[in-house]
């Protein structure tokens, strides 16, 4: 990644196949600087809202960030994800558990009355001495609980875990990125949600991130 970064004078995002054997064939890597639904934000433009949390009148709901507590809802959670997320259709219970366990930070909105998840999201972070690279993934809100600000709460929490909640991270160069929904109802609402936290489409920020992808696995990873 350091070599490619120097070559392209940019941050390099390397997307790996679902089944990764630690062997990368450089000849099969391909630059993809025009993925229209890819969004990114850096330090200076990241927007975190400390007061963006569940309101007192929303006492029916709870933001849960403990992995074990979220794992306890894996069965109902995967049902919601498959129903609401077009990219989640192939998932099963094992896949849901893997996604929970593999995240660096995770968030779930729980409907306490029905003991049922109604929102979910996760974040991966890679850290070096002075750099944090984060990838936001699998942001979903149940259709029957939308327009309540749950998506904003989840995104805001994940953004906060990257840049504002830890004094040791204040001097880090932080870049967050995500793939915005490009079909279904989310194609309209998702860009507005992410833009609120400072994310911009990669094409609107002069393609400062070079993305290398193996076409064979692109739609699956």
XYZ file of C-alpha atoms in Angstrom:
221
model
C 0.000 0.000 0.000
C 2.908 2.364 0.739
C 4.372 1.746 -2.712
C 1.051 2.299 -4.469
C 0.384 5.378 -2.363
C 3.653 6.946 -3.457
C 2.980 6.040 -7.077
C -0.503 7.554 -7.185
C 0.168 10.360 -4.689
C -3.002 9.434 -2.872
C -4.503 7.278 -0.191
C -4.994 3.785 -1.560
C -7.993 1.655 -0.646
C -7.408 -2.027 -1.395
C -10.586 -4.124 -1.453
C -9.950 -7.820 -0.885
C -12.080 -10.825 -1.883
C -14.378 -12.480 0.637
C -12.056 -15.486 0.722
C -8.573 -14.026 1.104
C -5.491 -16.274 1.203
C -2.963 -13.484 1.906
C -1.661 -13.704 -1.652
C -2.189 -10.678 -3.910
C -1.435 -10.929 -7.612
C -0.405 -7.367 -8.456
C -1.100 -8.012 -12.151
C -4.793 -8.510 -11.348
C -5.239 -5.254 -9.453
C -7.154 -2.592 -11.315
C -7.574 1.094 -10.531
C -11.152 2.226 -10.106
C -11.234 5.970 -9.526
C -14.714 6.445 -10.924
C -16.893 4.342 -8.633
C -19.738 6.815 -8.529
C -21.300 5.626 -5.281
C -18.085 5.672 -3.223
C -17.956 8.456 -0.597
C -15.160 9.717 1.616
C -14.360 12.383 4.206
C -11.146 13.564 5.856
C -10.347 15.300 9.152
C -11.101 18.853 8.184
C -14.561 18.040 6.839
C -15.766 15.388 9.291
C -18.833 16.571 11.181
C -19.621 15.055 14.568
C -22.678 16.111 16.608
C -22.202 15.390 20.353
C -25.895 15.986 21.056
C -27.160 13.661 18.318
C -28.583 10.867 20.438
C -31.900 9.254 21.267
C -34.381 11.819 22.526
C -36.150 11.506 25.894
C -39.443 10.776 24.134
C -37.763 7.853 22.386
C -37.377 5.854 25.593
C -38.774 2.841 23.736
C -35.419 2.600 21.938
C -31.831 2.018 23.013
C -28.489 2.426 21.247
C -26.438 -0.717 21.890
C -22.721 -0.860 21.097
C -21.637 -3.975 22.995
C -20.823 -6.831 20.588
C -22.028 -9.592 22.868
C -25.385 -7.917 23.429
C -25.749 -7.430 19.677
C -24.804 -11.057 19.015
C -27.721 -12.070 21.244
C -30.012 -10.542 18.594
C -28.258 -12.126 15.607
C -31.276 -14.118 14.388
C -33.724 -11.229 14.315
C -30.992 -8.888 13.116
C -30.131 -10.941 10.033
C -33.840 -11.124 9.155
C -34.031 -7.320 9.236
C -30.823 -6.926 7.229
C -31.964 -9.312 4.488
C -35.343 -7.598 4.293
C -34.034 -4.025 4.191
C -30.548 -4.193 2.612
C -30.365 -5.218 -1.058
C -26.728 -6.286 -0.598
C -27.643 -8.518 2.375
C -29.805 -11.002 0.447
C -27.188 -13.819 0.450
C -26.557 -13.540 4.197
C -27.269 -16.276 6.722
C -26.911 -16.381 10.511
C -23.218 -17.256 10.355
C -22.525 -14.324 8.033
C -24.356 -11.971 10.399
C -22.297 -13.143 13.365
C -19.082 -12.801 11.370
C -19.935 -9.223 10.460
C -20.647 -8.364 14.066
C -17.467 -9.968 15.375
C -15.196 -8.541 12.687
C -16.173 -4.886 13.183
C -13.957 -2.482 15.097
C -16.989 -0.552 16.308
C -20.633 -1.480 15.980
C -24.033 0.046 16.728
C -27.578 -1.279 16.913
C -30.857 0.457 17.732
C -33.088 -1.844 19.787
C -36.859 -1.567 20.098
C -37.103 -2.491 23.780
C -40.846 -3.092 23.733
C -40.628 -5.701 21.005
C -37.055 -6.723 21.886
C -36.238 -6.367 18.205
C -33.409 -4.584 16.303
C -34.516 -1.700 14.113
C -31.183 -0.199 13.077
C -27.621 -1.374 12.529
C -24.200 -0.199 11.360
C -20.516 -0.993 11.753
C -17.075 0.508 11.286
C -13.646 -0.954 10.523
C -10.532 1.058 11.377
C -6.880 0.574 10.484
C -4.351 2.591 12.482
C -0.715 3.476 12.009
C 1.318 5.846 14.160
C -0.423 8.944 12.852
C -3.108 7.715 10.452
C -6.578 6.248 10.867
C -8.411 4.777 7.886
C -12.034 3.793 8.504
C -14.634 2.005 6.410
C -18.308 2.401 7.338
C -20.469 -0.557 6.356
C -23.947 -2.140 6.499
C -25.980 0.884 7.597
C -29.613 -0.252 7.708
C -32.761 1.048 9.409
C -35.952 -1.008 9.443
C -38.525 0.550 7.110
C -41.142 0.617 9.879
C -38.813 2.727 12.058
C -37.461 5.180 9.501
C -37.808 8.974 9.724
C -36.928 8.808 13.441
C -33.300 9.851 13.036
C -31.884 6.394 13.749
C -29.600 6.424 10.713
C -28.107 9.748 11.822
C -27.576 8.425 15.345
C -25.763 5.317 14.102
C -23.533 7.204 11.653
C -22.786 9.910 14.193
C -21.777 7.336 16.789
C -19.423 5.579 14.352
C -17.893 8.860 13.189
C -17.381 9.841 16.824
C -15.551 6.607 17.545
C -13.103 7.546 14.797
C -12.250 11.135 15.575
C -13.714 12.732 18.650
C -13.980 10.335 21.544
C -10.298 9.665 22.175
C -7.726 12.353 22.955
C -4.974 10.071 21.603
C -6.602 10.291 18.177
C -6.811 14.077 17.998
C -3.542 14.429 16.063
C -4.220 11.571 13.659
C -4.822 12.017 9.962
C -8.281 10.450 9.644
C -10.014 9.285 6.470
C -13.407 7.584 6.502
C -15.077 6.063 3.466
C -18.154 4.059 2.522
C -20.150 2.803 -0.409
C -23.424 4.685 -0.650
C -26.582 2.812 -1.629
C -27.083 3.134 -5.373
C -30.449 1.380 -5.717
C -33.748 1.139 -3.874
C -35.110 3.831 -1.548
C -31.658 4.247 -0.015
C -30.346 5.720 -3.249
C -32.260 8.902 -2.346
C -31.961 9.008 1.440
C -28.447 7.623 1.975
C -26.485 10.442 0.258
C -28.292 13.017 2.408
C -27.557 11.002 5.541
C -23.845 10.656 4.843
C -23.416 14.210 3.549
C -24.608 15.456 6.916
C -21.451 13.946 8.445
C -19.233 15.489 5.766
C -18.976 12.606 3.290
C -18.648 13.524 -0.387
C -18.819 11.446 -3.531
C -15.361 10.453 -4.674
C -15.952 12.134 -8.042
C -16.662 15.432 -6.275
C -13.345 15.489 -4.427
C -11.116 14.956 -7.461
C -10.831 11.209 -6.903
C -8.248 11.609 -4.154
C -8.614 7.961 -3.193
C -7.415 5.291 -5.589
C -9.418 2.077 -5.302
C -7.943 -1.231 -6.408
C -10.362 -4.080 -6.886
C -10.451 -7.641 -8.157
C -13.380 -7.661 -10.605
C -14.172 -11.309 -9.956
C -15.122 -10.554 -6.377
C -16.230 -6.950 -6.693
C -19.976 -7.501 -6.313
C -19.472 -9.842 -3.367
C -17.155 -7.888 -1.096
